Amino acid sequence: MSSLPAVSEALVKFQNKVLIPYWPYAAVPAAVVGTLKLIEWLAPGPGHNDRLNLQDKTVLISGASSGLGRALAFEFYKRGAKVIVVARSLDKLAQLCADLEATKSECGNPHEPVYRYIDLSELGDEAAAQRQVDDLVSLAIDGKTIDVLVNNAGMSMRGSCTDTSMKVQRQVMECNYFGHVLLTKMLLDHIPDNGAILVTSSLQGKVALPYRSAYSASKHALQAFFDSLRCEDRPNLQILTVSAGYINTGFGSRALNADGHPTGIEDPNQKQGYSAEDAAYRIVNRLVRRDTEYVMASFTHRLAIALRYFTPNLLFWMLHKRGQSDTHGKKQS
Ligand SMILES: NC(=O)c1ccc[n+]([C@@H]2O[C@H](COP(=O)([O-])OP(=O)(O)OC[C@H]3O[C@@H](n4cnc5c(N)ncnc54)[C@H](OP(=O)(O)O)[C@@H]3O)[C@@H](O)[C@H]2O)c1
């Protein structure tokens, strides 16, 4: 009991020495963040749409033959959607559909998963792409509506800006940018206002890394295209761009070197990244709750985005230092 006055004296001291002089340092940033969140919440747009119910919806996923796209197919199928999966590896797509069918009774999903060949770098002109798109749309539950378009297919590269051939620069842009632009353009009228477009971008869509120029450029372009689209004549259509950090899918080993050959070298950072299943679960949850931006990355990676805006020269110097130990800086034979 005799310690009570001592405790209350300590509390008064704490209040006078810590709380009163320093509370503005905590309260002001909290108020700023709170106000920004409130403005975001009040702003018109797809955030006010009803939650996305995936039951009996048609979802078209590009790049579904492996990695994140495959995991997304399971996530959408589990939630009752009909999935149409596309990529170039027909054997892997056929296996994916068989694996999805094997979970049919567990999921209670009555819809048959279907697959088609698509090479995003070789869609051809708009007339040729239209024929492929018509075929894809005919596979939808009602033969005309694609409720969710998932622009996920992608490829990467490694090599310096000077060594990387123009062929590689163009190949990456064709797949990661022009392919998605064309597919989206052709499908837009089939996506209803309460539907959605999901875009798998990357942290490199916000911060360019050394020795990954074409990849970083393609993801910057992708984000810019979808930012333009969301501000045009359908501002209530949900477009979720995911700026993903590392995902453990072996993506780096399939990246092209400066001459256009797969590096075959696993990226150690990716090996420590999210599992494809965890990433898919997080992304679909964000889609369902009608988010439009998702930076799926650790605190330090998110900090890099802030540095890009507030202290760009510091970030460029740090990335230069990081790049010096990157073996891809040397031309591969
Ligand atoms: N892994 C990471 O650390 C990471 C981080 C951030 C963002 N991402 C993004 O996540 C997405 C999925 O990558 P992932 O990690 O899952 O790698 P992945 O396993 O290599 O998946 C890439 C998918 O894209 C398809 N694809 C590649 N080129 C194509 C083309 N020309 N036409 C059609 N499909 C093509 C591939 O299938 P086929 O070869 O069968 O065509 C494959 O299904 C990509 O957009 C990538 O940029 C990945």
Short mmCIF file of C-alpha atoms and ligand atoms in Angstrom, two decimals:
data_model
loop_
_atom_site.label_atom_id
_atom_site.label_comp_id
_atom_site.label_asym_id
_atom_site.label_seq_id
_atom_site.Cartn_x
_atom_site.Cartn_y
_atom_site.Cartn_z
CA MET A 1 0.00 0.00 0.00
CA SER A 2 2.88 2.30 0.85
CA SER A 3 4.04 2.00 -2.80
CA LEU A 4 0.86 3.68 -4.12
CA PRO A 5 2.06 7.27 -3.63
CA ALA A 6 5.35 6.32 -5.30
CA VAL A 7 3.48 4.88 -8.30
CA SER A 8 1.26 7.92 -8.62
CA GLU A 9 4.31 10.19 -8.33
CA ALA A 10 6.02 8.24 -11.13
CA LEU A 11 2.91 8.54 -13.29
CA VAL A 12 2.80 12.30 -12.78
CA LYS A 13 6.50 12.52 -13.67
CA PHE A 14 5.88 10.43 -16.82
CA GLN A 15 2.99 12.70 -17.79
CA ASN A 16 4.99 15.91 -17.24
CA LYS A 17 8.27 14.74 -18.78
CA VAL A 18 7.11 12.48 -21.63
CA LEU A 19 3.43 12.75 -22.47
CA ILE A 20 2.94 16.51 -22.40
CA PRO A 21 6.11 17.60 -24.27
CA TYR A 22 6.16 14.77 -26.81
CA TRP A 23 2.51 13.87 -27.52
CA PRO A 24 2.35 16.10 -30.67
CA TYR A 25 5.10 13.96 -32.28
CA ALA A 26 2.78 10.95 -32.18
CA ALA A 27 -0.56 12.72 -32.50
CA VAL A 28 0.25 14.84 -35.57
CA PRO A 29 1.38 11.95 -37.85
CA ALA A 30 -1.52 9.81 -36.56
CA ALA A 31 -3.96 12.62 -37.42
CA VAL A 32 -2.43 13.08 -40.89
CA VAL A 33 -2.59 9.33 -41.66
CA GLY A 34 -6.12 9.13 -40.23
CA THR A 35 -7.31 12.06 -42.34
CA LEU A 36 -5.79 10.61 -45.51
CA LYS A 37 -7.45 7.25 -44.82
CA LEU A 38 -10.78 8.99 -44.24
CA ILE A 39 -10.49 10.93 -47.52
CA GLU A 40 -9.65 7.68 -49.35
CA TRP A 41 -12.63 5.98 -47.77
CA LEU A 42 -15.00 8.81 -48.70
CA ALA A 43 -13.68 9.22 -52.27
CA PRO A 44 -16.10 7.98 -54.95
CA GLY A 45 -15.15 4.93 -56.99
CA PRO A 46 -15.12 1.13 -56.89
CA GLY A 47 -14.36 1.11 -53.17
CA HIS A 48 -18.11 1.71 -52.71
CA ASN A 49 -19.17 -1.28 -54.86
CA ASP A 50 -20.63 -4.30 -53.08
CA ARG A 51 -18.04 -6.88 -52.06
CA LEU A 52 -17.11 -9.08 -54.99
CA ASN A 53 -18.98 -12.37 -54.76
CA LEU A 54 -17.09 -14.91 -56.85
CA GLN A 55 -19.70 -17.65 -56.70
CA ASP A 56 -20.86 -18.51 -60.27
CA LYS A 57 -18.70 -15.80 -61.81
CA THR A 58 -16.42 -16.33 -64.81
CA VAL A 59 -12.74 -15.56 -64.19
CA LEU A 60 -10.18 -15.50 -67.01
CA ILE A 61 -6.57 -15.89 -65.82
CA SER A 62 -3.53 -15.39 -68.04
CA GLY A 63 -0.20 -16.97 -67.07
CA ALA A 64 -1.99 -19.73 -65.17
CA SER A 65 0.28 -22.61 -66.18
CA SER A 66 2.59 -22.08 -63.19
CA GLY A 67 3.45 -20.01 -60.13
CA LEU A 68 1.08 -17.30 -58.98
CA GLY A 69 -1.39 -17.75 -61.86
CA ARG A 70 -1.84 -21.43 -61.02
CA ALA A 71 -2.34 -20.60 -57.32
CA LEU A 72 -4.86 -17.88 -58.26
CA ALA A 73 -6.80 -20.46 -60.32
CA PHE A 74 -7.16 -22.64 -57.20
CA GLU A 75 -8.18 -19.63 -55.08
CA PHE A 76 -10.89 -18.51 -57.52
CA TYR A 77 -12.11 -22.07 -58.09
CA LYS A 78 -12.32 -22.66 -54.34
CA ARG A 79 -14.58 -19.59 -54.10
CA GLY A 80 -17.05 -20.98 -56.66
CA ALA A 81 -15.94 -19.29 -59.89
CA LYS A 82 -15.72 -20.82 -63.35
CA VAL A 83 -12.07 -20.43 -64.33
CA ILE A 84 -10.75 -20.08 -67.87
CA VAL A 85 -6.97 -20.48 -67.74
CA VAL A 86 -4.61 -19.43 -70.52
CA ALA A 87 -0.87 -19.60 -71.22
CA ARG A 88 1.43 -21.29 -73.77
CA SER A 89 2.13 -24.60 -71.96
CA LEU A 90 -0.95 -26.64 -72.85
CA ASP A 91 0.27 -29.72 -70.95
CA LYS A 92 0.55 -27.73 -67.71
CA LEU A 93 -2.85 -26.10 -68.26
CA ALA A 94 -4.46 -29.51 -68.88
CA GLN A 95 -2.89 -30.78 -65.65
CA LEU A 96 -4.09 -27.69 -63.78
CA CYS A 97 -7.68 -28.26 -64.95
CA ALA A 98 -7.46 -31.92 -63.92
CA ASP A 99 -6.10 -30.89 -60.50
CA LEU A 100 -8.90 -28.36 -60.08
CA GLU A 101 -11.51 -30.97 -61.08
CA ALA A 102 -10.06 -33.27 -58.43
CA THR A 103 -11.08 -30.71 -55.76
CA LYS A 104 -14.56 -30.31 -57.27
CA SER A 105 -16.56 -32.17 -54.62
CA GLU A 106 -14.56 -30.61 -51.78
CA CYS A 107 -15.20 -27.10 -53.18
CA GLY A 108 -18.76 -27.81 -54.31
CA ASN A 109 -17.96 -25.94 -57.52
CA PRO A 110 -20.20 -27.12 -60.39
CA HIS A 111 -18.23 -25.34 -63.13
CA GLU A 112 -15.80 -27.14 -65.38
CA PRO A 113 -12.41 -25.41 -65.57
CA VAL A 114 -11.27 -24.86 -69.15
CA TYR A 115 -8.01 -23.86 -70.82
CA ARG A 116 -6.79 -22.31 -74.03
CA TYR A 117 -3.43 -21.54 -75.66
CA ILE A 118 -2.48 -17.88 -75.73
CA ASP A 119 0.89 -16.33 -76.47
CA LEU A 120 0.64 -12.72 -75.32
CA SER A 121 3.65 -11.76 -77.44
CA GLU A 122 2.00 -13.14 -80.56
CA LEU A 123 -1.58 -11.94 -80.35
CA GLY A 124 -1.21 -10.33 -83.77
CA ASP A 125 -3.33 -7.40 -84.85
CA GLU A 126 -6.71 -6.54 -83.38
CA ALA A 127 -8.62 -8.71 -85.88
CA ALA A 128 -6.53 -11.78 -85.05
CA ALA A 129 -6.80 -11.09 -81.30
CA GLN A 130 -10.57 -10.65 -81.66
CA ARG A 131 -10.93 -14.25 -82.90
CA GLN A 132 -9.08 -15.59 -79.83
CA VAL A 133 -11.06 -13.35 -77.52
CA ASP A 134 -14.40 -14.43 -79.07
CA ASP A 135 -13.45 -18.03 -78.40
CA LEU A 136 -12.53 -17.24 -74.77
CA VAL A 137 -15.77 -15.33 -74.17
CA SER A 138 -17.79 -18.24 -75.58
CA LEU A 139 -16.43 -20.35 -72.68
CA ALA A 140 -17.97 -18.04 -70.05
CA ILE A 141 -20.88 -19.28 -67.93
CA ASP A 142 -23.37 -17.25 -69.99
CA GLY A 143 -21.26 -17.23 -73.16
CA LYS A 144 -20.75 -13.46 -73.03
CA THR A 145 -19.57 -12.17 -69.62
CA ILE A 146 -16.05 -12.25 -68.21
CA ASP A 147 -16.65 -11.06 -64.64
CA VAL A 148 -13.00 -10.94 -63.65
CA LEU A 149 -10.02 -10.58 -65.97
CA VAL A 150 -6.71 -11.48 -64.34
CA ASN A 151 -3.75 -10.02 -66.25
CA ASN A 152 -1.05 -12.10 -64.63
CA ALA A 153 1.24 -13.56 -67.33
CA GLY A 154 4.74 -12.20 -67.29
CA MET A 155 8.41 -12.78 -67.97
CA SER A 156 11.57 -11.18 -66.66
CA MET A 157 15.11 -10.44 -67.80
CA ARG A 158 18.56 -9.85 -66.37
CA GLY A 159 21.26 -7.72 -67.95
CA SER A 160 22.58 -4.19 -68.04
CA CYS A 161 20.86 -1.43 -70.00
CA THR A 162 23.75 -1.36 -72.45
CA ASP A 163 24.18 -5.12 -72.97
CA THR A 164 20.52 -6.11 -73.20
CA SER A 165 19.59 -6.62 -76.82
CA MET A 166 16.69 -4.70 -78.35
CA LYS A 167 15.12 -8.08 -79.10
CA VAL A 168 14.90 -8.80 -75.36
CA GLN A 169 13.71 -5.26 -74.59
CA ARG A 170 10.86 -5.69 -77.11
CA GLN A 171 10.04 -9.30 -76.14
CA VAL A 172 9.50 -8.33 -72.50
CA MET A 173 7.35 -5.32 -73.44
CA GLU A 174 5.27 -7.44 -75.85
CA CYS A 175 4.43 -9.97 -73.15
CA ASN A 176 4.25 -7.82 -70.02
CA TYR A 177 2.67 -4.73 -71.55
CA PHE A 178 1.25 -4.84 -75.12
CA GLY A 179 -0.26 -8.31 -74.65
CA HIS A 180 -2.21 -7.23 -71.57
CA VAL A 181 -3.23 -3.95 -73.19
CA LEU A 182 -4.66 -5.73 -76.24
CA LEU A 183 -6.40 -8.47 -74.24
CA THR A 184 -7.96 -5.89 -71.91
CA LYS A 185 -9.06 -3.65 -74.78
CA MET A 186 -10.76 -6.59 -76.52
CA LEU A 187 -12.45 -7.84 -73.35
CA LEU A 188 -13.48 -4.58 -71.72
CA ASP A 189 -17.05 -4.58 -73.07
CA HIS A 190 -17.54 -8.10 -71.70
CA ILE A 191 -16.61 -7.05 -68.14
CA PRO A 192 -19.66 -5.79 -66.20
CA ASP A 193 -19.58 -2.75 -63.91
CA ASN A 194 -19.66 -4.99 -60.83
CA GLY A 195 -16.82 -7.10 -62.25
CA ALA A 196 -13.10 -6.44 -61.89
CA ILE A 197 -9.69 -6.42 -63.53
CA LEU A 198 -6.77 -7.76 -61.51
CA VAL A 199 -3.29 -6.78 -62.67
CA THR A 200 -0.21 -8.55 -61.35
CA SER A 201 2.38 -5.84 -61.41
CA SER A 202 5.48 -5.70 -59.26
CA LEU A 203 7.32 -3.46 -56.84
CA GLN A 204 9.40 -2.85 -59.94
CA GLY A 205 6.36 -1.09 -61.38
CA LYS A 206 7.11 1.60 -58.80
CA VAL A 207 10.89 1.34 -58.26
CA ALA A 208 13.19 0.29 -61.14
CA LEU A 209 16.04 -2.07 -60.22
CA PRO A 210 19.49 -2.20 -61.85
CA TYR A 211 19.98 -4.93 -64.50
CA ARG A 212 16.22 -5.36 -64.90
CA SER A 213 15.49 -2.38 -67.18
CA ALA A 214 13.01 -4.01 -69.57
CA TYR A 215 11.12 -5.73 -66.78
CA SER A 216 10.92 -2.59 -64.62
CA ALA A 217 9.90 -0.50 -67.65
CA SER A 218 7.19 -2.99 -68.63
CA LYS A 219 5.68 -2.98 -65.13
CA HIS A 220 5.82 0.84 -64.90
CA ALA A 221 4.03 0.97 -68.27
CA LEU A 222 1.45 -1.58 -67.14
CA GLN A 223 0.60 0.41 -64.01
CA ALA A 224 0.37 3.65 -66.03
CA PHE A 225 -1.96 2.08 -68.60
CA PHE A 226 -4.34 0.82 -65.92
CA ASP A 227 -4.18 4.13 -64.04
CA SER A 228 -5.28 5.88 -67.24
CA LEU A 229 -8.01 3.32 -67.84
CA ARG A 230 -9.45 3.65 -64.34
CA CYS A 231 -9.77 7.43 -64.79
CA GLU A 232 -11.58 7.27 -68.14
CA ASP A 233 -15.25 6.55 -68.78
CA ARG A 234 -15.79 3.68 -66.31
CA PRO A 235 -14.47 5.08 -63.02
CA ASN A 236 -16.53 2.61 -60.97
CA LEU A 237 -15.03 -0.49 -62.59
CA GLN A 238 -12.64 -2.05 -60.07
CA ILE A 239 -9.06 -2.35 -61.27
CA LEU A 240 -6.72 -3.80 -58.65
CA THR A 241 -3.01 -3.37 -59.39
CA VAL A 242 -0.83 -5.55 -57.20
CA SER A 243 2.70 -4.29 -56.68
CA ALA A 244 4.09 -7.63 -55.61
CA GLY A 245 7.34 -8.20 -53.77
CA TYR A 246 9.22 -11.46 -54.10
CA ILE A 247 7.20 -14.64 -54.66
CA ASN A 248 8.83 -18.06 -54.58
CA THR A 249 7.90 -19.35 -58.04
CA GLY A 250 11.24 -19.81 -59.83
CA PHE A 251 10.35 -16.76 -61.95
CA GLY A 252 13.96 -15.48 -61.89
CA SER A 253 15.37 -18.69 -63.36
CA ARG A 254 13.11 -18.27 -66.40
CA ALA A 255 14.25 -14.66 -66.90
CA LEU A 256 16.09 -13.97 -70.17
CA ASN A 257 19.72 -12.86 -70.09
CA ALA A 258 21.05 -9.99 -72.24
CA ASP A 259 21.10 -12.28 -75.30
CA GLY A 260 17.65 -13.72 -74.79
CA HIS A 261 18.47 -17.10 -73.18
CA PRO A 262 16.90 -18.19 -69.87
CA THR A 263 19.38 -17.55 -67.06
CA GLY A 264 18.52 -20.81 -65.32
CA ILE A 265 19.62 -19.19 -62.06
CA GLU A 266 17.15 -19.03 -59.17
CA ASP A 267 16.84 -15.61 -57.56
CA PRO A 268 17.73 -16.13 -53.86
CA ASN A 269 15.44 -13.23 -52.87
CA GLN A 270 12.49 -14.90 -54.59
CA LYS A 271 13.22 -18.15 -52.75
CA GLN A 272 12.62 -16.28 -49.49
CA GLY A 273 9.46 -14.58 -50.78
CA TYR A 274 5.79 -15.34 -50.32
CA SER A 275 4.59 -18.78 -51.34
CA ALA A 276 2.39 -18.62 -54.45
CA GLU A 277 -0.56 -19.94 -52.42
CA ASP A 278 -0.18 -17.33 -49.69
CA ALA A 279 0.17 -14.55 -52.28
CA ALA A 280 -2.93 -15.74 -54.16
CA TYR A 281 -4.98 -15.87 -50.95
CA ARG A 282 -3.94 -12.32 -49.96
CA ILE A 283 -4.56 -10.93 -53.45
CA VAL A 284 -8.02 -12.45 -53.88
CA ASN A 285 -9.02 -11.17 -50.42
CA ARG A 286 -8.02 -7.64 -51.51
CA LEU A 287 -9.97 -8.06 -54.75
CA VAL A 288 -13.08 -9.22 -52.93
CA ARG A 289 -13.01 -6.21 -50.61
CA ARG A 290 -12.77 -3.90 -53.63
CA ASP A 291 -9.27 -2.51 -53.14
CA THR A 292 -7.63 -0.79 -56.11
CA GLU A 293 -3.96 -0.79 -55.02
CA TYR A 294 -2.09 -3.44 -53.10
CA VAL A 295 1.59 -3.21 -52.29
CA MET A 296 2.27 -6.78 -51.22
CA ALA A 297 5.73 -6.38 -49.74
CA SER A 298 7.81 -6.08 -46.60
CA PHE A 299 8.25 -2.78 -44.75
CA THR A 300 11.73 -2.17 -46.21
CA HIS A 301 10.49 -2.70 -49.75
CA ARG A 302 7.59 -0.32 -49.12
CA LEU A 303 10.10 2.17 -47.75
CA ALA A 304 11.92 2.09 -51.10
CA ILE A 305 8.75 3.40 -52.77
CA ALA A 306 8.65 6.31 -50.31
CA LEU A 307 12.36 7.03 -50.88
CA ARG A 308 11.72 7.13 -54.66
CA TYR A 309 9.41 10.09 -54.10
CA PHE A 310 11.07 11.91 -51.21
CA THR A 311 14.84 11.24 -51.54
CA PRO A 312 15.33 9.76 -55.03
CA ASN A 313 19.11 10.34 -55.18
CA LEU A 314 19.61 8.42 -51.94
CA LEU A 315 17.60 5.50 -53.34
CA PHE A 316 19.51 5.52 -56.65
CA TRP A 317 22.82 5.42 -54.74
CA MET A 318 21.61 2.55 -52.55
CA LEU A 319 20.42 0.61 -55.62
CA HIS A 320 23.75 1.28 -57.34
CA LYS A 321 25.55 -0.22 -54.33
CA ARG A 322 23.20 -3.21 -54.35
CA GLY A 323 23.75 -3.62 -58.10
CA GLN A 324 27.53 -3.84 -57.71
CA SER A 325 27.19 -7.31 -56.22
CA ASP A 326 24.68 -8.42 -58.88
CA THR A 327 26.32 -10.98 -61.17
CA HIS A 328 23.86 -10.03 -63.92
CA GLY A 329 25.78 -6.77 -64.29
CA LYS A 330 28.40 -8.78 -66.21
CA LYS A 331 27.41 -9.87 -69.70
CA GLN A 332 26.52 -13.59 -69.68
CA SER A 333 27.83 -15.81 -72.44
N1 LIG B 1 7.88 -14.25 -58.66
C1 LIG B 1 8.07 -13.01 -58.22
O1 LIG B 1 8.93 -12.74 -57.36
C2 LIG B 1 7.19 -11.90 -58.74
C3 LIG B 1 7.25 -10.66 -58.09
C4 LIG B 1 6.44 -9.63 -58.55
C5 LIG B 1 5.59 -9.82 -59.61
N2 LIG B 1 5.55 -11.04 -60.23
C6 LIG B 1 4.64 -11.17 -61.37
O2 LIG B 1 3.78 -12.26 -61.14
C7 LIG B 1 3.32 -12.76 -62.40
C8 LIG B 1 3.39 -14.28 -62.38
O3 LIG B 1 4.74 -14.66 -62.27
P1 LIG B 1 5.20 -15.96 -61.47
O4 LIG B 1 6.10 -15.53 -60.39
O5 LIG B 1 4.04 -16.81 -61.15
O6 LIG B 1 6.14 -16.64 -62.57
P2 LIG B 1 5.90 -17.91 -63.55
O7 LIG B 1 5.64 -19.12 -62.75
O8 LIG B 1 7.06 -17.92 -64.48
O9 LIG B 1 4.57 -17.52 -64.32
C9 LIG B 1 4.55 -16.76 -65.47
C10 LIG B 1 3.34 -17.17 -66.28
O10 LIG B 1 3.27 -16.34 -67.44
C11 LIG B 1 3.10 -17.17 -68.58
N3 LIG B 1 3.69 -16.54 -69.74
C12 LIG B 1 4.99 -16.16 -69.91
N4 LIG B 1 5.16 -15.65 -71.14
C13 LIG B 1 3.95 -15.71 -71.76
C14 LIG B 1 3.48 -15.33 -73.04
N5 LIG B 1 4.29 -14.81 -73.97
N6 LIG B 1 2.18 -15.52 -73.34
C15 LIG B 1 1.34 -16.06 -72.43
N7 LIG B 1 1.72 -16.43 -71.21
C16 LIG B 1 3.01 -16.27 -70.87
C17 LIG B 1 3.79 -18.48 -68.23
O11 LIG B 1 3.22 -19.58 -68.91
P3 LIG B 1 3.77 -20.24 -70.27
O12 LIG B 1 5.25 -20.23 -70.19
O13 LIG B 1 3.14 -21.58 -70.23
O14 LIG B 1 3.22 -19.39 -71.36
C18 LIG B 1 3.43 -18.61 -66.76
O15 LIG B 1 2.17 -19.22 -66.61
C19 LIG B 1 4.18 -12.10 -63.48
O16 LIG B 1 3.45 -11.07 -64.09
C20 LIG B 1 5.33 -11.49 -62.68
O17 LIG B 1 5.83 -10.34 -63.30
C21 LIG B 1 6.32 -12.08 -59.83
#
